[in-house]
PDB file of C-alpha atoms in Angstrom:
ATOM      1  CA  UNK A 136       0.000   0.000   0.000  1.00 64.00           C
ATOM      2  CA  UNK A 137       1.040   3.550  -0.558  1.00 72.00           C
ATOM      3  CA  UNK A 138       2.326   5.395   2.538  1.00 80.00           C
ATOM      4  CA  UNK A 139      -0.595   7.832   2.395  1.00 78.00           C
ATOM      5  CA  UNK A 140      -3.027   4.904   2.481  1.00 73.00           C
ATOM      6  CA  UNK A 141      -1.221   3.437   5.492  1.00 80.00           C
ATOM      7  CA  UNK A 142      -1.411   6.747   7.347  1.00 84.00           C
ATOM      8  CA  UNK A 143      -5.097   7.056   6.482  1.00 79.00           C
ATOM      9  CA  UNK A 144      -5.765   3.563   7.798  1.00 78.00           C
ATOM     10  CA  UNK A 145      -3.826   4.254  10.996  1.00 85.00           C
ATOM     11  CA  UNK A 146      -5.752   7.512  11.515  1.00 87.00           C
ATOM     12  CA  UNK A 147      -9.010   5.697  11.005  1.00 81.00           C
ATOM     13  CA  UNK A 148      -7.950   3.000  13.485  1.00 86.00           C
ATOM     14  CA  UNK A 149      -7.014   5.626  16.080  1.00 91.00           C
ATOM     15  CA  UNK A 150     -10.377   7.368  15.637  1.00 88.00           C
ATOM     16  CA  UNK A 151     -12.203   4.089  16.006  1.00 85.00           C
ATOM     17  CA  UNK A 152     -10.206   3.271  19.121  1.00 91.00           C
ATOM     18  CA  UNK A 153     -11.356   6.554  20.707  1.00 93.00           C
ATOM     19  CA  UNK A 154     -14.926   5.725  19.805  1.00 88.00           C
ATOM     20  CA  UNK A 155     -14.509   2.262  21.311  1.00 90.00           C
ATOM     21  CA  UNK A 156     -13.161   3.676  24.590  1.00 94.00           C
ATOM     22  CA  UNK A 157     -16.097   6.110  24.829  1.00 93.00           C
ATOM     23  CA  UNK A 158     -18.566   3.317  24.093  1.00 89.00           C
ATOM     24  CA  UNK A 159     -17.044   1.071  26.756  1.00 90.00           C
ATOM     25  CA  UNK A 160     -17.231   3.884  29.303  1.00 93.00           C
ATOM     26  CA  UNK A 161     -20.883   4.505  28.463  1.00 91.00           C
ATOM     27  CA  UNK A 162     -21.588   0.783  28.710  1.00 89.00           C
ATOM     28  CA  UNK A 163     -20.055   0.527  32.190  1.00 90.00           C
ATOM     29  CA  UNK A 164     -21.928   3.614  33.423  1.00 93.00           C
ATOM     30  CA  UNK A 165     -25.228   2.343  32.047  1.00 90.00           C
ATOM     31  CA  UNK A 166     -24.590  -1.093  33.530  1.00 91.00           C
ATOM     32  CA  UNK A 167     -24.140   0.424  36.991  1.00 91.00           C
ATOM     33  CA  UNK A 168     -27.322   2.442  36.614  1.00 90.00           C
ATOM     34  CA  UNK A 169     -29.239  -0.698  35.640  1.00 89.00           C
ATOM     35  CA  UNK A 170     -27.789  -2.704  38.538  1.00 90.00           C
ATOM     36  CA  UNK A 171     -28.818   0.021  40.976  1.00 89.00           C
ATOM     37  CA  UNK A 172     -32.431  -0.479  39.892  1.00 87.00           C
ATOM     38  CA  UNK A 173     -32.239  -4.276  40.132  1.00 87.00           C
ATOM     39  CA  UNK A 174     -30.218  -5.169  43.234  1.00 88.00           C
ATOM     40  CA  UNK A 175     -31.156  -4.450  46.849  1.00 86.00           C
ATOM     41  CA  UNK A 176     -27.588  -3.825  48.027  1.00 86.00           C
ATOM     42  CA  UNK A 177     -23.938  -4.499  47.372  1.00 85.00           C
ATOM     43  CA  UNK A 178     -24.305  -7.968  48.898  1.00 88.00           C
ATOM     44  CA  UNK A 179     -26.496  -9.036  46.003  1.00 87.00           C
ATOM     45  CA  UNK A 180     -24.624 -11.362  43.590  1.00 87.00           C
ATOM     46  CA  UNK A 181     -25.981  -9.426  40.642  1.00 86.00           C
ATOM     47  CA  UNK A 182     -24.054  -6.345  41.806  1.00 88.00           C
ATOM     48  CA  UNK A 183     -20.744  -7.935  40.790  1.00 86.00           C
ATOM     49  CA  UNK A 184     -22.134  -9.762  37.752  1.00 87.00           C
ATOM     50  CA  UNK A 185     -21.517  -8.564  34.225  1.00 86.00           C
ATOM     51  CA  UNK A 186     -24.570  -7.769  32.154  1.00 84.00           C
ATOM     52  CA  UNK A 187     -24.416  -9.083  28.607  1.00 84.00           C
ATOM     53  CA  UNK A 188     -27.509  -7.956  26.678  1.00 80.00           C
ATOM     54  CA  UNK A 189     -28.555 -10.440  24.021  1.00 82.00           C
ATOM     55  CA  UNK A 190     -31.916  -9.061  22.842  1.00 82.00           C
ATOM     56  CA  UNK A 191     -32.156  -6.017  20.640  1.00 79.00           C
ATOM     57  CA  UNK A 192     -34.956  -3.541  21.334  1.00 81.00           C
ATOM     58  CA  UNK A 193     -37.738  -4.064  18.843  1.00 82.00           C
ATOM     59  CA  UNK A 194     -39.376  -1.302  16.865  1.00 86.00           C
ATOM     60  CA  UNK A 195     -43.158  -1.270  16.772  1.00 85.00           C
ATOM     61  CA  UNK A 196     -44.503   2.150  15.788  1.00 86.00           C
ATOM     62  CA  UNK A 197     -47.511   3.121  17.862  1.00 86.00           C
ATOM     63  CA  UNK A 198     -50.272   5.449  16.677  1.00 89.00           C
ATOM     64  CA  UNK A 199     -50.272   8.696  18.617  1.00 89.00           C
ATOM     65  CA  UNK A 200     -53.438  10.739  19.131  1.00 89.00           C
ATOM     66  CA  UNK A 201     -52.188  14.160  20.166  1.00 89.00           C
ATOM     67  CA  UNK A 202     -55.623  15.527  21.087  1.00 90.00           C
ATOM     68  CA  UNK A 203     -56.399  12.508  23.271  1.00 90.00           C
ATOM     69  CA  UNK A 204     -52.988  12.778  24.937  1.00 90.00           C
ATOM     70  CA  UNK A 205     -53.585  16.462  25.714  1.00 90.00           C
ATOM     71  CA  UNK A 206     -57.042  15.721  27.135  1.00 89.00           C
ATOM     72  CA  UNK A 207     -55.636  12.958  29.302  1.00 88.00           C
ATOM     73  CA  UNK A 208     -52.881  15.200  30.629  1.00 88.00           C
ATOM     74  CA  UNK A 209     -55.329  18.000  31.438  1.00 87.00           C
ATOM     75  CA  UNK A 210     -57.596  15.575  33.308  1.00 86.00           C
ATOM     76  CA  UNK A 211     -54.982  13.495  35.176  1.00 84.00           C
ATOM     77  CA  UNK A 212     -52.207  15.931  36.030  1.00 85.00           C
ATOM     78  CA  UNK A 213     -52.445  16.624  39.768  1.00 84.00           C
ATOM     79  CA  UNK A 214     -50.742  19.999  39.466  1.00 84.00           C
ATOM     80  CA  UNK A 215     -53.621  21.197  37.278  1.00 87.00           C
ATOM     81  CA  UNK A 216     -56.143  19.648  39.677  1.00 86.00           C
ATOM     82  CA  UNK A 217     -54.532  21.522  42.581  1.00 87.00           C
ATOM     83  CA  UNK A 218     -54.620  24.782  40.622  1.00 88.00           C
ATOM     84  CA  UNK A 219     -58.325  24.292  39.820  1.00 88.00           C
ATOM     85  CA  UNK A 220     -59.011  23.566  43.497  1.00 89.00           C
ATOM     86  CA  UNK A 221     -57.325  26.876  44.348  1.00 89.00           C
ATOM     87  CA  UNK A 222     -59.638  28.598  41.876  1.00 90.00           C
ATOM     88  CA  UNK A 223     -62.669  27.072  43.589  1.00 91.00           C
ATOM     89  CA  UNK A 224     -61.345  28.071  47.007  1.00 90.00           C
ATOM     90  CA  UNK A 225     -60.813  31.677  45.897  1.00 88.00           C
ATOM     91  CA  UNK A 226     -64.262  31.737  44.316  1.00 89.00           C
ATOM     92  CA  UNK A 227     -65.851  30.615  47.598  1.00 90.00           C
ATOM     93  CA  UNK A 228     -63.874  33.261  49.470  1.00 88.00           C
ATOM     94  CA  UNK A 229     -65.034  35.931  47.021  1.00 86.00           C
ATOM     95  CA  UNK A 230     -68.686  34.956  47.449  1.00 86.00           C
ATOM     96  CA  UNK A 231     -68.300  34.927  51.226  1.00 84.00           C
ATOM     97  CA  UNK A 232     -66.762  38.407  51.288  1.00 82.00           C
ATOM     98  CA  UNK A 233     -69.481  39.625  48.942  1.00 83.00           C
ATOM     99  CA  UNK A 234     -72.125  38.342  51.369  1.00 79.00           C
ATOM    100  CA  UNK A 235     -70.504  40.336  54.162  1.00 77.00           C
ATOM    101  CA  UNK A 236     -71.518  43.586  52.426  1.00 78.00           C
ATOM    102  CA  UNK A 237     -75.236  42.665  52.548  1.00 80.00           C
ATOM    103  CA  UNK A 238     -77.717  43.205  55.402  1.00 82.00           C
ATOM    104  CA  UNK A 239     -77.996  40.257  57.744  1.00 82.00           C
ATOM    105  CA  UNK A 240     -81.065  38.850  59.495  1.00 87.00           C
ATOM    106  CA  UNK A 241     -80.761  35.965  61.961  1.00 88.00           C
ATOM    107  CA  UNK A 242     -83.777  34.080  63.263  1.00 90.00           C
ATOM    108  CA  UNK A 243     -83.029  31.941  66.318  1.00 90.00           C
ATOM    109  CA  UNK A 244     -85.608  29.596  67.876  1.00 92.00           C
ATOM    110  CA  UNK A 245     -85.020  27.442  70.923  1.00 90.00           C
ATOM    111  CA  UNK A 246     -87.090  24.934  72.858  1.00 87.00           C
ATOM    112  CA  UNK A 247     -86.443  23.778  76.419  1.00 85.00           C
ATOM    113  CA  UNK A 248     -87.958  22.030  79.392  1.00 81.00           C
ATOM    114  CA  UNK A 249     -88.159  23.136  83.031  1.00 79.00           C
ATOM    115  CA  UNK A 250     -88.311  20.845  86.013  1.00 76.00           C
ATOM    116  CA  UNK A 251     -90.024  22.148  89.183  1.00 74.00           C
ATOM    117  CA  UNK A 252     -89.899  20.389  92.547  1.00 73.00           C
ATOM    118  CA  UNK A 253     -89.650  20.906  96.280  1.00 71.00           C
ATOM    119  CA  UNK A 254     -92.033  21.567  99.185  1.00 72.00           C
ATOM    120  CA  UNK A 255     -95.266  23.437  98.258  1.00 71.00           C
ATOM    121  CA  UNK A 256     -96.779  25.819 100.821  1.00 72.00           C
ATOM    122  CA  UNK A 257    -100.551  26.078 101.295  1.00 74.00           C
ATOM    123  CA  UNK A 258    -101.621  29.617 102.140  1.00 78.00           C
ATOM    124  CA  UNK A 259    -104.820  31.463 102.905  1.00 79.00           C
ATOM    125  CA  UNK A 260    -105.645  35.093 102.602  1.00 74.00           C
ATOM    126  CA  UNK A 261    -104.171  37.736 100.372  1.00 76.00           C
ATOM    127  CA  UNK A 262    -101.583  40.420 100.618  1.00 74.00           C
ATOM    128  CA  UNK A 263    -100.003  41.070 103.974  1.00 72.00           C
ATOM    129  CA  UNK A 264    -102.744  39.018 105.633  1.00 75.00           C
ATOM    130  CA  UNK A 265    -101.671  35.899 103.759  1.00 80.00           C
ATOM    131  CA  UNK A 266    -100.738  33.069 106.129  1.00 77.00           C
ATOM    132  CA  UNK A 267     -99.360  29.570 105.681  1.00 72.00           C
ATOM    133  CA  UNK A 268    -101.863  26.928 106.682  1.00 74.00           C
ATOM    134  CA  UNK A 269    -100.028  23.793 105.549  1.00 68.00           C
ATOM    135  CA  UNK A 270     -97.351  22.265 103.326  1.00 69.00           C
ATOM    136  CA  UNK A 271     -97.116  19.507 100.700  1.00 66.00           C
ATOM    137  CA  UNK A 272     -93.792  17.750 100.957  1.00 69.00           C
ATOM    138  CA  UNK A 273     -91.730  17.374  97.759  1.00 68.00           C
ATOM    139  CA  UNK A 274     -88.127  17.043  96.537  1.00 72.00           C
ATOM    140  CA  UNK A 275     -85.726  16.419  93.698  1.00 73.00           C
ATOM    141  CA  UNK A 276     -87.818  13.563  92.335  1.00 78.00           C
ATOM    142  CA  UNK A 277     -90.713  15.962  91.694  1.00 75.00           C
ATOM    143  CA  UNK A 278     -88.457  18.130  89.556  1.00 76.00           C
ATOM    144  CA  UNK A 279     -87.355  15.126  87.517  1.00 78.00           C
ATOM    145  CA  UNK A 280     -90.957  13.948  87.143  1.00 80.00           C
ATOM    146  CA  UNK A 281     -92.113  17.325  85.806  1.00 78.00           C
ATOM    147  CA  UNK A 282     -89.134  17.414  83.475  1.00 77.00           C
ATOM    148  CA  UNK A 283     -89.724  13.974  81.919  1.00 80.00           C
ATOM    149  CA  UNK A 284     -93.490  14.511  81.725  1.00 82.00           C
ATOM    150  CA  UNK A 285     -92.964  17.800  79.820  1.00 78.00           C
ATOM    151  CA  UNK A 286     -95.169  19.779  82.181  1.00 80.00           C
ATOM    152  CA  UNK A 287     -93.417  23.107  81.784  1.00 78.00           C
ATOM    153  CA  UNK A 288     -92.131  23.566  78.175  1.00 84.00           C
ATOM    154  CA  UNK A 289     -90.387  26.784  77.206  1.00 85.00           C
ATOM    155  CA  UNK A 290     -90.216  28.377  73.735  1.00 85.00           C
ATOM    156  CA  UNK A 291     -87.902  31.211  72.768  1.00 90.00           C
ATOM    157  CA  UNK A 292     -87.811  33.001  69.389  1.00 92.00           C
ATOM    158  CA  UNK A 293     -85.457  35.889  68.659  1.00 92.00           C
ATOM    159  CA  UNK A 294     -84.648  37.777  65.470  1.00 90.00           C
ATOM    160  CA  UNK A 295     -81.522  39.866  64.959  1.00 88.00           C
ATOM    161  CA  UNK A 296     -81.137  42.295  62.058  1.00 85.00           C
ATOM    162  CA  UNK A 297     -77.851  44.010  61.247  1.00 81.00           C
ATOM    163  CA  UNK A 298     -76.818  46.394  58.482  1.00 77.00           C
ATOM    164  CA  UNK A 299     -73.156  47.284  57.859  1.00 72.00           C
ATOM    165  CA  UNK A 300     -72.390  50.987  58.075  1.00 73.00           C
ATOM    166  CA  UNK A 301     -69.390  52.011  56.026  1.00 66.00           C
ATOM    167  CA  UNK A 302     -68.434  49.381  53.470  1.00 63.00           C
ATOM    168  CA  UNK A 303     -64.936  50.567  52.643  1.00 72.00           C
ATOM    169  CA  UNK A 304     -63.127  47.664  54.327  1.00 77.00           C
ATOM    170  CA  UNK A 305     -65.567  45.024  53.053  1.00 76.00           C
ATOM    171  CA  UNK A 306     -65.451  46.394  49.528  1.00 80.00           C
ATOM    172  CA  UNK A 307     -61.642  46.456  49.623  1.00 83.00           C
ATOM    173  CA  UNK A 308     -61.618  42.819  50.730  1.00 84.00           C
ATOM    174  CA  UNK A 309     -63.973  41.880  47.896  1.00 84.00           C
ATOM    175  CA  UNK A 310     -61.816  43.719  45.346  1.00 86.00           C
ATOM    176  CA  UNK A 311     -58.685  42.038  46.684  1.00 87.00           C
ATOM    177  CA  UNK A 312     -60.322  38.617  46.514  1.00 87.00           C
ATOM    178  CA  UNK A 313     -61.519  39.277  42.954  1.00 88.00           C
ATOM    179  CA  UNK A 314     -57.985  40.205  41.873  1.00 90.00           C
ATOM    180  CA  UNK A 315     -56.605  37.050  43.483  1.00 88.00           C
ATOM    181  CA  UNK A 316     -59.260  34.959  41.744  1.00 87.00           C
ATOM    182  CA  UNK A 317     -58.356  36.464  38.368  1.00 90.00           C
ATOM    183  CA  UNK A 318     -54.681  35.782  39.010  1.00 89.00           C
ATOM    184  CA  UNK A 319     -55.303  32.152  39.919  1.00 89.00           C
ATOM    185  CA  UNK A 320     -57.513  31.673  36.864  1.00 90.00           C
ATOM    186  CA  UNK A 321     -54.792  33.146  34.662  1.00 91.00           C
ATOM    187  CA  UNK A 322     -52.257  30.793  36.249  1.00 89.00           C
ATOM    188  CA  UNK A 323     -54.508  27.810  35.526  1.00 89.00           C
ATOM    189  CA  UNK A 324     -54.893  28.837  31.874  1.00 91.00           C
ATOM    190  CA  UNK A 325     -51.140  29.331  31.593  1.00 91.00           C
ATOM    191  CA  UNK A 326     -50.492  25.947  33.212  1.00 90.00           C
ATOM    192  CA  UNK A 327     -52.943  24.212  30.877  1.00 90.00           C
ATOM    193  CA  UNK A 328     -51.283  25.869  27.898  1.00 92.00           C
ATOM    194  CA  UNK A 329     -47.846  24.751  29.118  1.00 90.00           C
ATOM    195  CA  UNK A 330     -49.043  21.177  29.647  1.00 90.00           C
ATOM    196  CA  UNK A 331     -50.654  21.080  26.204  1.00 92.00           C
ATOM    197  CA  UNK A 332     -47.450  22.429  24.661  1.00 92.00           C
ATOM    198  CA  UNK A 333     -45.253  19.893  26.466  1.00 91.00           C
ATOM    199  CA  UNK A 334     -47.488  16.967  25.519  1.00 92.00           C
ATOM    200  CA  UNK A 335     -47.700  18.114  21.906  1.00 93.00           C
ATOM    201  CA  UNK A 336     -43.935  18.517  21.683  1.00 93.00           C
ATOM    202  CA  UNK A 337     -43.429  15.065  23.188  1.00 92.00           C
ATOM    203  CA  UNK A 338     -45.906  13.560  20.697  1.00 93.00           C
ATOM    204  CA  UNK A 339     -44.225  15.286  17.757  1.00 93.00           C
ATOM    205  CA  UNK A 340     -40.841  14.084  18.996  1.00 93.00           C
ATOM    206  CA  UNK A 341     -42.158  10.516  19.124  1.00 93.00           C
ATOM    207  CA  UNK A 342     -43.464  10.786  15.575  1.00 92.00           C
ATOM    208  CA  UNK A 343     -40.166  12.231  14.373  1.00 93.00           C
ATOM    209  CA  UNK A 344     -38.266   9.485  16.195  1.00 93.00           C
ATOM    210  CA  UNK A 345     -40.392   6.838  14.466  1.00 93.00           C
ATOM    211  CA  UNK A 346     -39.588   8.388  11.084  1.00 93.00           C
ATOM    212  CA  UNK A 347     -35.904   8.494  12.040  1.00 94.00           C
ATOM    213  CA  UNK A 348     -36.009   4.755  12.816  1.00 94.00           C
ATOM    214  CA  UNK A 349     -37.523   4.021   9.423  1.00 93.00           C
ATOM    215  CA  UNK A 350     -34.855   6.113   7.715  1.00 95.00           C
ATOM    216  CA  UNK A 351     -32.112   4.361   9.703  1.00 94.00           C
ATOM    217  CA  UNK A 352     -33.541   0.980   8.737  1.00 93.00           C
ATOM    218  CA  UNK A 353     -33.422   1.959   5.078  1.00 94.00           C
ATOM    219  CA  UNK A 354     -29.822   3.176   5.463  1.00 95.00           C
ATOM    220  CA  UNK A 355     -28.844  -0.079   7.169  1.00 93.00           C
ATOM    221  CA  UNK A 356     -30.436  -2.126   4.389  1.00 95.00           C
ATOM    222  CA  UNK A 357     -28.535  -0.142   1.759  1.00 95.00           C
ATOM    223  CA  UNK A 358     -25.284  -0.561   3.699  1.00 94.00           C
ATOM    224  CA  UNK A 359     -25.920  -4.303   3.793  1.00 95.00           C
ATOM    225  CA  UNK A 360     -26.437  -4.387   0.044  1.00 95.00           C
ATOM    226  CA  UNK A 361     -23.279  -2.310  -0.458  1.00 94.00           C
ATOM    227  CA  UNK A 362     -21.259  -4.789   1.608  1.00 93.00           C
ATOM    228  CA  UNK A 363     -22.664  -7.699  -0.360  1.00 93.00           C
ATOM    229  CA  UNK A 364     -21.721  -5.938  -3.589  1.00 93.00           C
ATOM    230  CA  UNK A 365     -18.169  -5.267  -2.391  1.00 91.00           C
ATOM    231  CA  UNK A 366     -17.771  -8.880  -1.305  1.00 91.00           C
ATOM    232  CA  UNK A 367     -18.963 -10.062  -4.709  1.00 92.00           C
ATOM    233  CA  UNK A 368     -16.499  -7.749  -6.459  1.00 91.00           C
ATOM    234  CA  UNK A 369     -13.714  -8.898  -4.124  1.00 88.00           C
ATOM    235  CA  UNK A 370     -14.401 -12.545  -4.909  1.00 89.00           C
ATOM    236  CA  UNK A 371     -13.898 -11.915  -8.634  1.00 88.00           C
ATOM    237  CA  UNK A 372     -10.857  -9.686  -8.070  1.00 85.00           C
ATOM    238  CA  UNK A 373     -12.506  -6.376  -8.892  1.00 86.00           C
ATOM    239  CA  UNK A 374     -12.114  -4.921  -5.366  1.00 82.00           C
ATOM    240  CA  UNK A 375      -9.677  -4.991  -2.476  1.00 81.00           C
ATOM    241  CA  UNK A 376     -10.035  -6.027   1.128  1.00 80.00           C
ATOM    242  CA  UNK A 377      -9.756  -2.352   2.109  1.00 78.00           C
ATOM    243  CA  UNK A 378     -13.038  -1.506   0.410  1.00 85.00           C
ATOM    244  CA  UNK A 379     -14.634  -4.614   1.900  1.00 88.00           C
ATOM    245  CA  UNK A 380     -13.565  -3.603   5.405  1.00 84.00           C
ATOM    246  CA  UNK A 381     -14.743  -0.071   4.699  1.00 86.00           C
ATOM    247  CA  UNK A 382     -18.159  -1.420   3.672  1.00 91.00           C
ATOM    248  CA  UNK A 383     -18.225  -3.512   6.840  1.00 91.00           C
ATOM    249  CA  UNK A 384     -17.473  -0.376   8.840  1.00 88.00           C
ATOM    250  CA  UNK A 385     -20.279   1.505   7.103  1.00 91.00           C
ATOM    251  CA  UNK A 386     -22.682  -1.339   7.873  1.00 93.00           C
ATOM    252  CA  UNK A 387     -21.670  -1.336  11.540  1.00 90.00           C
ATOM    253  CA  UNK A 388     -22.207   2.431  11.674  1.00 90.00           C
ATOM    254  CA  UNK A 389     -25.619   2.034  10.047  1.00 93.00           C
ATOM    255  CA  UNK A 390     -26.569  -0.682  12.540  1.00 92.00           C
ATOM    256  CA  UNK A 391     -25.481   1.512  15.439  1.00 90.00           C
ATOM    257  CA  UNK A 392     -27.474   4.418  14.042  1.00 93.00           C
ATOM    258  CA  UNK A 393     -30.530   2.194  13.704  1.00 93.00           C
ATOM    259  CA  UNK A 394     -30.153   0.927  17.263  1.00 92.00           C
ATOM    260  CA  UNK A 395     -29.705   4.469  18.567  1.00 91.00           C
ATOM    261  CA  UNK A 396     -32.794   5.615  16.657  1.00 94.00           C
ATOM    262  CA  UNK A 397     -34.847   2.772  18.162  1.00 93.00           C
ATOM    263  CA  UNK A 398     -33.665   3.673  21.666  1.00 91.00           C
ATOM    264  CA  UNK A 399     -34.506   7.335  21.074  1.00 93.00           C
ATOM    265  CA  UNK A 400     -37.960   6.315  19.915  1.00 94.00           C
ATOM    266  CA  UNK A 401     -38.539   4.187  23.021  1.00 91.00           C
ATOM    267  CA  UNK A 402     -37.358   7.056  25.215  1.00 91.00           C
ATOM    268  CA  UNK A 403     -39.666   9.480  23.425  1.00 92.00           C
ATOM    269  CA  UNK A 404     -42.631   7.193  24.166  1.00 91.00           C
ATOM    270  CA  UNK A 405     -41.667   7.134  27.840  1.00 89.00           C
ATOM    271  CA  UNK A 406     -41.370  10.924  27.842  1.00 90.00           C
ATOM    272  CA  UNK A 407     -44.792  11.249  26.213  1.00 91.00           C
ATOM    273  CA  UNK A 408     -46.284   8.989  28.865  1.00 89.00           C
ATOM    274  CA  UNK A 409     -44.542  10.945  31.603  1.00 87.00           C
ATOM    275  CA  UNK A 410     -45.968  14.224  30.360  1.00 87.00           C
ATOM    276  CA  UNK A 411     -49.480  12.823  30.726  1.00 86.00           C
ATOM    277  CA  UNK A 412     -49.041  11.467  34.245  1.00 79.00           C
ATOM    278  CA  UNK A 413     -49.656  13.083  37.601  1.00 62.00           C
ATOM    279  CA  UNK A 414     -46.988  15.121  39.329  1.00 53.00           C
ATOM    280  CA  UNK A 415     -46.202  12.379  41.867  1.00 49.00           C
ATOM    281  CA  UNK A 416     -45.676   9.800  39.117  1.00 47.00           C
ATOM    282  CA  UNK A 417     -43.425  12.222  37.252  1.00 49.00           C
ATOM    283  CA  UNK A 418     -41.282  12.703  40.327  1.00 52.00           C
ATOM    284  CA  UNK A 419     -41.053   8.937  40.768  1.00 51.00           C
ATOM    285  CA  UNK A 420     -40.002   8.479  37.149  1.00 45.00           C
ATOM    286  CA  UNK A 421     -37.391  11.196  37.487  1.00 47.00           C
ATOM    287  CA  UNK A 422     -36.067   9.621  40.681  1.00 52.00           C
ATOM    288  CA  UNK A 423     -35.834   6.230  38.952  1.00 49.00           C
TER     289      UNK A 423
END
């Protein structure tokens, strides 16, 4: 080979060696992250085991309904539910403060029983000439008897009417509550818009990732056909092993690109699902 070809091959080998080192580092880091999710502690035998993946992630494009995903997110996201509950709370407060500026009438009715008992005096005469002629003995049991027999019921009905004089403080409270209600409603609309935007972006990313997988599959198929053509030419002496190895390299790159596109698509589906979940589930997914 010409010296320039040797240098080019050595440069390509050095570049590939750097790529290999980076890939090995990524593999070890990812392996540790996966073990952390599987094992319960460092005493687990799987912690020191080496993970050798044998199955490739499959690609099965899923239909994505963006409108349905947005509706689901708006109905299931707990942060939006909390914001709507705040709107309802502020609305109740506003109505309550508005009622405080109106006249107020309270009607109170009560019903009670009275128990009477004790010694009864028998008298004769009237006025200062009234004298005691006898007595009927009695006691605590007489009071209880009159109470349980409902001999002396008592009814009480009262009505209170009040009218606020000077409504400056009440009106200020109502105005303040109305401003707070408008602010909370604006926050809810802004939050719904943000959620719809995030879900739509995640759905569009998933669709783009699916198209990227299909393009990578086509590129891999063409690289496979190119390698087969170079091998056929090499067998009849119309090509060299350099071009065959180069075609093998291109096929490996195409396979890696296809695998990376499939992984990106799977991640985009997870992200789309995460955007539709409640806030607690999102935090759990982030923690995982």
